[in-house]
PDB file of C-alpha atoms in Angstrom:
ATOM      1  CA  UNK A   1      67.489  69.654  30.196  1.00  0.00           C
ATOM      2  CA  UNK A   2      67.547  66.038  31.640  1.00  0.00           C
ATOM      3  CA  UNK A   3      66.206  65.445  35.252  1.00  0.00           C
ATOM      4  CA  UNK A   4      69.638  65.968  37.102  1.00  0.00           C
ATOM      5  CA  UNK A   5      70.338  68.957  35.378  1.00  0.00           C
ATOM      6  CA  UNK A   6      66.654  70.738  36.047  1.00  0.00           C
ATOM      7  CA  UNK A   7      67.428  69.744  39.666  1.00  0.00           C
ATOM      8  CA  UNK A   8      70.914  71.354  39.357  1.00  0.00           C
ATOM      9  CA  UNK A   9      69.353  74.329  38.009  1.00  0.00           C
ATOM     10  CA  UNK A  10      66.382  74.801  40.938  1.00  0.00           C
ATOM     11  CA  UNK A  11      69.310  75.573  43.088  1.00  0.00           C
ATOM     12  CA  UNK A  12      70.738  78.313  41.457  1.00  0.00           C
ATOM     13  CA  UNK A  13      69.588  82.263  41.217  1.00  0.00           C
ATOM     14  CA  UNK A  14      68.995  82.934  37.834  1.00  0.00           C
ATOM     15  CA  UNK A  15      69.624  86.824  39.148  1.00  0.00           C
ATOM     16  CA  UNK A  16      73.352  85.892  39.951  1.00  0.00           C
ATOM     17  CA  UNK A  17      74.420  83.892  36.563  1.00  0.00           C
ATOM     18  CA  UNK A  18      78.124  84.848  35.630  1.00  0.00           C
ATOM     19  CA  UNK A  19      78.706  87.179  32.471  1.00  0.00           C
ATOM     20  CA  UNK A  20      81.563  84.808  31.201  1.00  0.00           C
ATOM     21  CA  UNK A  21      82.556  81.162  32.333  1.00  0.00           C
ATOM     22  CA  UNK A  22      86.110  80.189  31.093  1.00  0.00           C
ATOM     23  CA  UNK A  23      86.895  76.364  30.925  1.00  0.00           C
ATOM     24  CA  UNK A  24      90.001  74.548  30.995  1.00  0.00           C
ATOM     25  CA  UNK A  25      89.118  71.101  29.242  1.00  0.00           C
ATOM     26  CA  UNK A  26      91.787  68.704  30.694  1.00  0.00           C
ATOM     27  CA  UNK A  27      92.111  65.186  31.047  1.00  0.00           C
ATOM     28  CA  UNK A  28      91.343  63.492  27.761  1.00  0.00           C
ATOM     29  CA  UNK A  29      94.461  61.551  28.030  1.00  0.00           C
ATOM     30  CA  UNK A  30      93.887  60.267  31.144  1.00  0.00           C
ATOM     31  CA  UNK A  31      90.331  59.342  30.579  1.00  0.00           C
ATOM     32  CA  UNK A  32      91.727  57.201  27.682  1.00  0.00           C
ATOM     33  CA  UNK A  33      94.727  55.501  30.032  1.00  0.00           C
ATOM     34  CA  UNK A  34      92.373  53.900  32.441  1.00  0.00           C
ATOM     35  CA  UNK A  35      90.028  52.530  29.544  1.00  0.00           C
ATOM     36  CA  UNK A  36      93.663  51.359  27.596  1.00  0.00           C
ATOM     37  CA  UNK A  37      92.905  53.203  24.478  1.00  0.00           C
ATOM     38  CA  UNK A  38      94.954  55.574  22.580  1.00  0.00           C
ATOM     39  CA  UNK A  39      94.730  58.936  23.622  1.00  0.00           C
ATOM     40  CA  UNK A  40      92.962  60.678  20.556  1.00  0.00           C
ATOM     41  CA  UNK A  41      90.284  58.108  21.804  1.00  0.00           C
ATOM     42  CA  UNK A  42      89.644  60.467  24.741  1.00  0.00           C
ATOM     43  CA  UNK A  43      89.810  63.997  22.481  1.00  0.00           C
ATOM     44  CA  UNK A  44      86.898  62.361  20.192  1.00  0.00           C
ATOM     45  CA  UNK A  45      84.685  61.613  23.551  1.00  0.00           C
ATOM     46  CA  UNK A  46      85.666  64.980  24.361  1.00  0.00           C
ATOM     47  CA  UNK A  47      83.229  66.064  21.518  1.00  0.00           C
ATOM     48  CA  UNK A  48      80.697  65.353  23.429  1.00  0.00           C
ATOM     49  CA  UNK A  49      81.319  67.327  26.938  1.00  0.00           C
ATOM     50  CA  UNK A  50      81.451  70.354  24.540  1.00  0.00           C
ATOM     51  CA  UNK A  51      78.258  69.841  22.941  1.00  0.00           C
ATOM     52  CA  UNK A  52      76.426  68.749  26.296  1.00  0.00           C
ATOM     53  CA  UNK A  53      78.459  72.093  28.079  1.00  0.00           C
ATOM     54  CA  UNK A  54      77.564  74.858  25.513  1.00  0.00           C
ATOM     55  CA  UNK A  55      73.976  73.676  24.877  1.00  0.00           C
ATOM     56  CA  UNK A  56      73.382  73.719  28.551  1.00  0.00           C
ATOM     57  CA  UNK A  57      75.136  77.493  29.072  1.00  0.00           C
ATOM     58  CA  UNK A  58      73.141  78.567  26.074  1.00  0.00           C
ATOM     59  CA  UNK A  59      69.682  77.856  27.494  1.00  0.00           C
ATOM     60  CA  UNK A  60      70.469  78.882  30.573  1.00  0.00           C
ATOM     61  CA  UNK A  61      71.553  82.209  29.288  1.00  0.00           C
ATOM     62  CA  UNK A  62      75.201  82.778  30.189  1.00  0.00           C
ATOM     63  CA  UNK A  63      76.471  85.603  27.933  1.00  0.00           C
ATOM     64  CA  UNK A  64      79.780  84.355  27.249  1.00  0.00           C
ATOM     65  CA  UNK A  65      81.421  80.905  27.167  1.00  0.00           C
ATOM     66  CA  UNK A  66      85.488  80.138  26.345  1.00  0.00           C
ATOM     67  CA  UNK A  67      86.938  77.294  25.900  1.00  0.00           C
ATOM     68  CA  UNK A  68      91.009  76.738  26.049  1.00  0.00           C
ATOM     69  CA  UNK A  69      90.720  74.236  23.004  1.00  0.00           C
ATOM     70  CA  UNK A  70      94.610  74.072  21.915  1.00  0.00           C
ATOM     71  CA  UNK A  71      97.510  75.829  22.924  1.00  0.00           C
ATOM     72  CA  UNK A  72     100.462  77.384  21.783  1.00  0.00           C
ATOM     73  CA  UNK A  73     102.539  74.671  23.530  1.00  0.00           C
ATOM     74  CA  UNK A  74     100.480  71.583  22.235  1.00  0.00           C
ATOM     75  CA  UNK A  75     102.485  72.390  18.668  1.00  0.00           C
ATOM     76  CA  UNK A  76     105.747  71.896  20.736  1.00  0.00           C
ATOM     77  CA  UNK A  77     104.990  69.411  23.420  1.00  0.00           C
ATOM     78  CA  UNK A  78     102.229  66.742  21.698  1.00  0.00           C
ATOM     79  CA  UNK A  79     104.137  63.879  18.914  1.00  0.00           C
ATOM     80  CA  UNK A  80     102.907  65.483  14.961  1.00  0.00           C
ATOM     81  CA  UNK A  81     100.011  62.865  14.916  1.00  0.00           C
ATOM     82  CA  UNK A  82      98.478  63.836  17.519  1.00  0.00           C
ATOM     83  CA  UNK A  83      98.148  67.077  16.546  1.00  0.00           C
ATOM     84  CA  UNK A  84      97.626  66.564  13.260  1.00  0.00           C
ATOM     85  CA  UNK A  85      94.492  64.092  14.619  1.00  0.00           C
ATOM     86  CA  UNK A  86      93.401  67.384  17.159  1.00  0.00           C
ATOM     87  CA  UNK A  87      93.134  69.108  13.777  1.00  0.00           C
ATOM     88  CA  UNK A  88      91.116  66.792  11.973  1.00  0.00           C
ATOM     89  CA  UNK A  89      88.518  66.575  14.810  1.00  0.00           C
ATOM     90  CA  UNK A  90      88.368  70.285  14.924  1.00  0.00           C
ATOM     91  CA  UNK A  91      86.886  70.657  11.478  1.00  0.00           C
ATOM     92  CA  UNK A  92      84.718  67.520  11.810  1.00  0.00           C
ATOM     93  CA  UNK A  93      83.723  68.975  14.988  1.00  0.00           C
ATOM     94  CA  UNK A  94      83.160  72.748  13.056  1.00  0.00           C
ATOM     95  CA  UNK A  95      80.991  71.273   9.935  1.00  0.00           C
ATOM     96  CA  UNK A  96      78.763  69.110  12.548  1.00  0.00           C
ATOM     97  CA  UNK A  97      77.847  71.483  15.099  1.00  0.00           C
ATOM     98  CA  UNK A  98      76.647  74.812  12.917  1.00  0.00           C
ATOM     99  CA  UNK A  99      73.635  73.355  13.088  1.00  0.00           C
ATOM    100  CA  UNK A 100      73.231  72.846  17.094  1.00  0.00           C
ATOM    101  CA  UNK A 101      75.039  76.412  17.417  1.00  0.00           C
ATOM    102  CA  UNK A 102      72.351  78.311  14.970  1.00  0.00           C
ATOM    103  CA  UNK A 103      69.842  75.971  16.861  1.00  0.00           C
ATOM    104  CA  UNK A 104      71.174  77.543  20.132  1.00  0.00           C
ATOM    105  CA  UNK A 105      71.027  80.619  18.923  1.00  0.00           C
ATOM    106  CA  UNK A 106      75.241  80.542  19.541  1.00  0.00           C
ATOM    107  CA  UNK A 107      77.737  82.415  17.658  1.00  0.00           C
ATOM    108  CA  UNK A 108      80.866  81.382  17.028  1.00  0.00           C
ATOM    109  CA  UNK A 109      84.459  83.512  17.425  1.00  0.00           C
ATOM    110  CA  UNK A 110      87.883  82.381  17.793  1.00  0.00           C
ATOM    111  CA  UNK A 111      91.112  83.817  20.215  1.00  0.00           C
ATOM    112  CA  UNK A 112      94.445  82.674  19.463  1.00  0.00           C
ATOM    113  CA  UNK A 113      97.089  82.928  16.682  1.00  0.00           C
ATOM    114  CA  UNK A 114      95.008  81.848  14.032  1.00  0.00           C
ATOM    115  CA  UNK A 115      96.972  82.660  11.112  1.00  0.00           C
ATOM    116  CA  UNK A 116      99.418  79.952  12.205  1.00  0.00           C
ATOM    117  CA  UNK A 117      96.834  76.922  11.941  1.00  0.00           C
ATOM    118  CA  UNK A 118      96.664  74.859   8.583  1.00  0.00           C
ATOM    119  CA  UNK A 119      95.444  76.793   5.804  1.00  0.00           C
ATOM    120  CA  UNK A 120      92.676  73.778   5.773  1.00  0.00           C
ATOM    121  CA  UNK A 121      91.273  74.877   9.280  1.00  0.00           C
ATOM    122  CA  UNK A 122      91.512  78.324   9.212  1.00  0.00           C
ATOM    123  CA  UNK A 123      89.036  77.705   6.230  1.00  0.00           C
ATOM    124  CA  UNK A 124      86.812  75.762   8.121  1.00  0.00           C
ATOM    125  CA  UNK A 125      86.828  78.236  11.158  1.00  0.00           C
ATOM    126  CA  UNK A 126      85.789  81.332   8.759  1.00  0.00           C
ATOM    127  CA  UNK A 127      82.960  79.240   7.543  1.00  0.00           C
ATOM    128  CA  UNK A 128      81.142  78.317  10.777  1.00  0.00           C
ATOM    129  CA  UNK A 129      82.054  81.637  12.138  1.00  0.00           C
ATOM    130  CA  UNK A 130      80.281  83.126   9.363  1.00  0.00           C
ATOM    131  CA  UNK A 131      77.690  80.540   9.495  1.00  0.00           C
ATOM    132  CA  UNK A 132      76.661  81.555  12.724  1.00  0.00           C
ATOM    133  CA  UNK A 133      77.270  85.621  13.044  1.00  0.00           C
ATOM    134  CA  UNK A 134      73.501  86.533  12.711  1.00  0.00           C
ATOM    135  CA  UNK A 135      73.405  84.659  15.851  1.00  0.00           C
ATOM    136  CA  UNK A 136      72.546  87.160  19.224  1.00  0.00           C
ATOM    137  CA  UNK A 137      72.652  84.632  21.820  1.00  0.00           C
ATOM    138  CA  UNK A 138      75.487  83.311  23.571  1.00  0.00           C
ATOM    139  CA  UNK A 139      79.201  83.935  22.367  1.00  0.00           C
ATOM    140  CA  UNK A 140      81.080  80.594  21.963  1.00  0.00           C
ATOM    141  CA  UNK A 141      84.848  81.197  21.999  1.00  0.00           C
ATOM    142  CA  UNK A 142      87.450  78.779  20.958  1.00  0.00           C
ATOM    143  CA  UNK A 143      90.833  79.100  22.376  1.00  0.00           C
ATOM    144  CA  UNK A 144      93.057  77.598  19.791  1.00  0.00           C
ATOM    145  CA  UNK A 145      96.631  78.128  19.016  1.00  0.00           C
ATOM    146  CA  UNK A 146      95.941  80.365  22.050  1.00  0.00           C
ATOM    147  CA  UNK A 147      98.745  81.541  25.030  1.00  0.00           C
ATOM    148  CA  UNK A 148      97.991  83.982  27.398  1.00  0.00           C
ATOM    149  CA  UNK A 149     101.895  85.651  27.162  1.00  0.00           C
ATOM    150  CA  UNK A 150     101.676  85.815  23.588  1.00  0.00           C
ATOM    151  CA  UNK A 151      98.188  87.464  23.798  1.00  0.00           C
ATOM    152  CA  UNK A 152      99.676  89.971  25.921  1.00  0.00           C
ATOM    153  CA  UNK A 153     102.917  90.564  23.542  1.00  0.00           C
ATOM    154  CA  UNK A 154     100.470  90.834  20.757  1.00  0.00           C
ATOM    155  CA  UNK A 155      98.682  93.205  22.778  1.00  0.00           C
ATOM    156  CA  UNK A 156     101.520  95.873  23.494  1.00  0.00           C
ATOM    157  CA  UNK A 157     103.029  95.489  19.358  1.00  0.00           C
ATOM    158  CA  UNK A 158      99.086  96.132  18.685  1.00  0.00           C
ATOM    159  CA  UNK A 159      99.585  99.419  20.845  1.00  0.00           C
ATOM    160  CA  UNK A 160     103.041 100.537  19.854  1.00  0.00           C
ATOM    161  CA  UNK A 161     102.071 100.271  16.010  1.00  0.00           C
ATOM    162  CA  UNK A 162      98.625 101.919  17.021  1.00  0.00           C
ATOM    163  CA  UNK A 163     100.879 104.711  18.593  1.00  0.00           C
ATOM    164  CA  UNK A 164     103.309 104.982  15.894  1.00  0.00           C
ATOM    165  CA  UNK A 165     100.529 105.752  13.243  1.00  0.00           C
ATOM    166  CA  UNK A 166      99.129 108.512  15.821  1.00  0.00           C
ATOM    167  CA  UNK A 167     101.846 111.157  16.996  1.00  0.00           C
ATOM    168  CA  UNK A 168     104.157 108.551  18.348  1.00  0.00           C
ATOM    169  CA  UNK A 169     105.067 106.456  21.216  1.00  0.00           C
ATOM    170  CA  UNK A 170     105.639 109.949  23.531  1.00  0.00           C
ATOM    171  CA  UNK A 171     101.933 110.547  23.364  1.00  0.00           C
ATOM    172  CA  UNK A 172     100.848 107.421  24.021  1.00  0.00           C
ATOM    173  CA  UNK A 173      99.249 106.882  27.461  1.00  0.00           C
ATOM    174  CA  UNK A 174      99.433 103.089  28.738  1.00  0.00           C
ATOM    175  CA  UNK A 175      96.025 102.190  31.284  1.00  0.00           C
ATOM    176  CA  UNK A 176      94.237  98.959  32.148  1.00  0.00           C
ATOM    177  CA  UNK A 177      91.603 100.121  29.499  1.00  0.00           C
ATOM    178  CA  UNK A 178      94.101 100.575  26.834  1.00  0.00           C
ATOM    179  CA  UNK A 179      95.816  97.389  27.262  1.00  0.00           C
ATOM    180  CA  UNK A 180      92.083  95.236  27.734  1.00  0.00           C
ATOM    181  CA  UNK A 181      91.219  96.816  23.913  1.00  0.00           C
ATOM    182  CA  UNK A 182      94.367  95.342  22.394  1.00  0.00           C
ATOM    183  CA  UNK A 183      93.760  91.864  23.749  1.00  0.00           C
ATOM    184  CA  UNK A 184      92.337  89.230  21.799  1.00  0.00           C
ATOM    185  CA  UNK A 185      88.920  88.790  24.237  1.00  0.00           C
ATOM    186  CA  UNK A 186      88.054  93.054  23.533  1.00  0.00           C
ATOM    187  CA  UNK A 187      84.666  92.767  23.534  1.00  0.00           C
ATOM    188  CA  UNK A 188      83.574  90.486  26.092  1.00  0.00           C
ATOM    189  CA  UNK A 189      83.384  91.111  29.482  1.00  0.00           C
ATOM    190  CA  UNK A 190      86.046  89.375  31.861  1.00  0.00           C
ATOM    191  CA  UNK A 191      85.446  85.793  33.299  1.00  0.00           C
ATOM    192  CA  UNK A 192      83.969  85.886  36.214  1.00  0.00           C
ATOM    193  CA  UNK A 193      84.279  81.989  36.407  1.00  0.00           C
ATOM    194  CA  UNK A 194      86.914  79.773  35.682  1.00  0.00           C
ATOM    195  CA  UNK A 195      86.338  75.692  35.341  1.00  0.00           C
ATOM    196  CA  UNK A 196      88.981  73.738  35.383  1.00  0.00           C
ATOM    197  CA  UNK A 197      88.454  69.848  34.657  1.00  0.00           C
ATOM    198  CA  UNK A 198      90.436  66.824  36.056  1.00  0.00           C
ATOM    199  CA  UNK A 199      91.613  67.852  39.343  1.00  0.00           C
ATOM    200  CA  UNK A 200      94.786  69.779  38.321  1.00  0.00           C
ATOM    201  CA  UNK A 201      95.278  73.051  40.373  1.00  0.00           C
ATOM    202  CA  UNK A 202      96.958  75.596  37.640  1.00  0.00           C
ATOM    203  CA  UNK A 203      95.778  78.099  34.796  1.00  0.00           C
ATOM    204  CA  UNK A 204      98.065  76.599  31.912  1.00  0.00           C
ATOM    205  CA  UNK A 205      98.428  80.071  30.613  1.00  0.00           C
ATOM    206  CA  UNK A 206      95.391  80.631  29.890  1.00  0.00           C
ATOM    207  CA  UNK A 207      94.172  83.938  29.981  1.00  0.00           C
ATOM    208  CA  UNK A 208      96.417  85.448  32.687  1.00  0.00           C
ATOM    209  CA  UNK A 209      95.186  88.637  32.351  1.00  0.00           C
ATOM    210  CA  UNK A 210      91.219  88.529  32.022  1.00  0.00           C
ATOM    211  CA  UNK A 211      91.336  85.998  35.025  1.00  0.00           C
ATOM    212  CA  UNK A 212      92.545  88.705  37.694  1.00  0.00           C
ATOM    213  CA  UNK A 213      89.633  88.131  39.730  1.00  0.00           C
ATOM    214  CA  UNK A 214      87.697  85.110  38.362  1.00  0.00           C
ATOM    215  CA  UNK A 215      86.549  82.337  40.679  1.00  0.00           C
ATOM    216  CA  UNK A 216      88.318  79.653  39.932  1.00  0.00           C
ATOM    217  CA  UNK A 217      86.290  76.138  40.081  1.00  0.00           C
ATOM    218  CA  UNK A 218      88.215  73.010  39.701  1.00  0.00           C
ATOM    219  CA  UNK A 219      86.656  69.317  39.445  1.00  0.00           C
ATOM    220  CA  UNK A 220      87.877  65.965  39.595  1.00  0.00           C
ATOM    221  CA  UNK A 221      85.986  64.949  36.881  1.00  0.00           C
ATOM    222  CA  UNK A 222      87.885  64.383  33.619  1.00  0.00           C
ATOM    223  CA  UNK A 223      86.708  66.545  30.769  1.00  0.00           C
ATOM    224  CA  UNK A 224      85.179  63.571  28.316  1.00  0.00           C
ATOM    225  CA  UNK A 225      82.493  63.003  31.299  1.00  0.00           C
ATOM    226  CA  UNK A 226      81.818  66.564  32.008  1.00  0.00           C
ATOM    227  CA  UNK A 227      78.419  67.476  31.028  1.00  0.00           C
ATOM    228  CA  UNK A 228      75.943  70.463  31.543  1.00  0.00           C
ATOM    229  CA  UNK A 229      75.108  69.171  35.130  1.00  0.00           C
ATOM    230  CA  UNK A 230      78.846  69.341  36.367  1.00  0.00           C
ATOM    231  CA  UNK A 231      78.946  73.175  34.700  1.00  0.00           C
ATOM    232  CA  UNK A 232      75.445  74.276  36.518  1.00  0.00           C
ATOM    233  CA  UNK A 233      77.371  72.853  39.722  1.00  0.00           C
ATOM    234  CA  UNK A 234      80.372  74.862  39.438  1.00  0.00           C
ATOM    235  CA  UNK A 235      78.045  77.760  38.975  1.00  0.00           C
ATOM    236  CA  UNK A 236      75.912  76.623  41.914  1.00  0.00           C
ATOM    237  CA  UNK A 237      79.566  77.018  43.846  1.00  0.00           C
ATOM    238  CA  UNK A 238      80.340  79.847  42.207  1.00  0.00           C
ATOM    239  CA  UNK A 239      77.210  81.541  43.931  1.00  0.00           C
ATOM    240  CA  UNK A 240      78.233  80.789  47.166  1.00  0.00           C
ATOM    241  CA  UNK A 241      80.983  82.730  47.078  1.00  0.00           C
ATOM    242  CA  UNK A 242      81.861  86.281  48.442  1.00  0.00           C
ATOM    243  CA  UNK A 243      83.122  88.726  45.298  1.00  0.00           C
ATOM    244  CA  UNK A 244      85.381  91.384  46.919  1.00  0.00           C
ATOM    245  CA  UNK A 245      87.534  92.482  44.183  1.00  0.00           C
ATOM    246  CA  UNK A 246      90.739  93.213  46.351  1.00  0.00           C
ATOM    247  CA  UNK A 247      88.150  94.863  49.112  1.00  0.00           C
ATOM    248  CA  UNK A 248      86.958  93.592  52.393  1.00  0.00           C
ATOM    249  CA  UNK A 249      83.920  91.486  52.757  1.00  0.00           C
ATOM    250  CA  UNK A 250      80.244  92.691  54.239  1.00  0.00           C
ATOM    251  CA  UNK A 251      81.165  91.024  57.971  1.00  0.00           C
ATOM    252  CA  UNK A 252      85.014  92.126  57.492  1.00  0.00           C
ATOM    253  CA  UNK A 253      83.871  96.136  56.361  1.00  0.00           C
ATOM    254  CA  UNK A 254      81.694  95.986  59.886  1.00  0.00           C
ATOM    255  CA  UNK A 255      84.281  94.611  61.914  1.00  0.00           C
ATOM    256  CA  UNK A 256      86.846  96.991  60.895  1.00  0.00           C
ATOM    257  CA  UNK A 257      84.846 100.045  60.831  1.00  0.00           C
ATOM    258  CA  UNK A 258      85.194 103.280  62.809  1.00  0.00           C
ATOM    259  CA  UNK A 259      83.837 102.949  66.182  1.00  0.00           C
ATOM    260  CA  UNK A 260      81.938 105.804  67.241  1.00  0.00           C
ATOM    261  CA  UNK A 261      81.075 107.230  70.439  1.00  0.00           C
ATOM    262  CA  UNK A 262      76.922 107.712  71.624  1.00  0.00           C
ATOM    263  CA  UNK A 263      76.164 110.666  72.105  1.00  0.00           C
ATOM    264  CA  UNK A 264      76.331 111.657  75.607  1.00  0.00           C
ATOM    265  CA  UNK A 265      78.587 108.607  76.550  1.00  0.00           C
ATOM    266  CA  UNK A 266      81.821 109.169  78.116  1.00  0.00           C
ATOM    267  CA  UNK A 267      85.326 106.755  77.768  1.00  0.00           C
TER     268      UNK A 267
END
């Protein structure tokens, strides 16, 4: 850790770290207007905020990091050289870190519909994810040709076909449970945090449904200058914060409790 981010980190309660952290990485476009350079100019710098964010969650021992990397709609919405640049950089970016993830002791997995990537990446994925599997530290997950509906779509044909094969679709018995094993994130705990970079106040479909109760973070900054100290003071806000989970808070459960009569006192 640098100095700022050792300071960043006295503040926080190592007792009190969230299982999962979820970031939105937005804003490479505009961190590219105001320096008049293309726009794939500010996805390459974003390179770097990724390295400097997952090294930093690593050693500080969060379980679980995601990162919304490319969505469904960026095949629609973004002109075909863009994308086709976004894919380029993603298996530069794959080949170069294996080393800093095995370093970090970080294993990589992937949410998403893969299968619709270039035949190219999905190559390139399999190998670093294979590279690093005997990894045991933190789980580095890449959101890419990722959309929270779809996930959820995918979900329910994953159950029907599940309940087909086993007595049927009568038998079958829908809970939150159920429906959390057919998603693409089964196996990792829920976010409790969610970052989101460059001011914008919305979730961009991005898991909908593991983000019922997250904390939801959002900074100005733009994601090619976010670093490790900007994610260990989102966590530092995140502490500060009351979980209730639908409930009522520790001052709000006293202030509406029963009020009781002493004994021996009359109204």
């Amino acid at each position: 850790m640098d100095r700022k981010e050792a300071e960043a980190y006295q503040r926080l309660d190592p007792a009190r770290l969230p299982r999962h952290i979820a970031i939105i990485m937005d804003g490479n476009g505009r961190w590219a207007r105001r320096r008049h350079m293309p726009r794939v100019a500010g996805h390459r710098a974003g390179v770097a905020a990724v390295r400097s964010t997952v090294e930093t969650a690593a050693r500080i021992g969060i379980p679980a990091l995601t990162l919304y990397a490319f969505s469904e709609e960026n095949w629609r919405k973004r002109p075909r050289t863009e994308v086709d640049f976004l894919m380029r950089l993603l298996c530069r970016f794959l080949k170069a870190e294996i080393k800093t993830l095995n370093d970090n002791n970080v294993r990589l997995e992937y949410i998403g519909r893969k299968h619709e990537l270039p035949e190219s990446v999905q190559q390139e994925m399999e190998y670093a994810r294979e590279a690093t599997s005997k990894n045991r530290g933190m789980v580095l997950t890449l959101a890419l040709n990722y959309s929270a509906r779809s996930e959820i779509v995918d979900a329910f044909r994953s159950l029907a076909e599940a309940a087909t094969k086993n007595g049927g679709l009568d038998h079958l018995e829908v809970t939150e449970q159920l429906v959390s094993e057919h998603l693409y994130t089964r196996g990792l705990p829920d976010p409790d945090l969610v970052v989101r970079t460059s001011g914008e106040m919305r979730l961009s479909n991005f898991l909908l449904w593991q983000l019922a109760y997250a904390e939801i973070y959002v900074t100005q900054t733009l994601w090619p200058d976010f670093r490790g100290v900007q994610l260990l003071e989102g966590i530092e806000e995140f502490q500060k914060r009351e979980r209730r989970y639908g409930g009522l808070g520790k001052d709000k459960e006293h202030e509406h409790a029963p009020v009781r009569n002493h004994a021996g006192v009359k109204h």
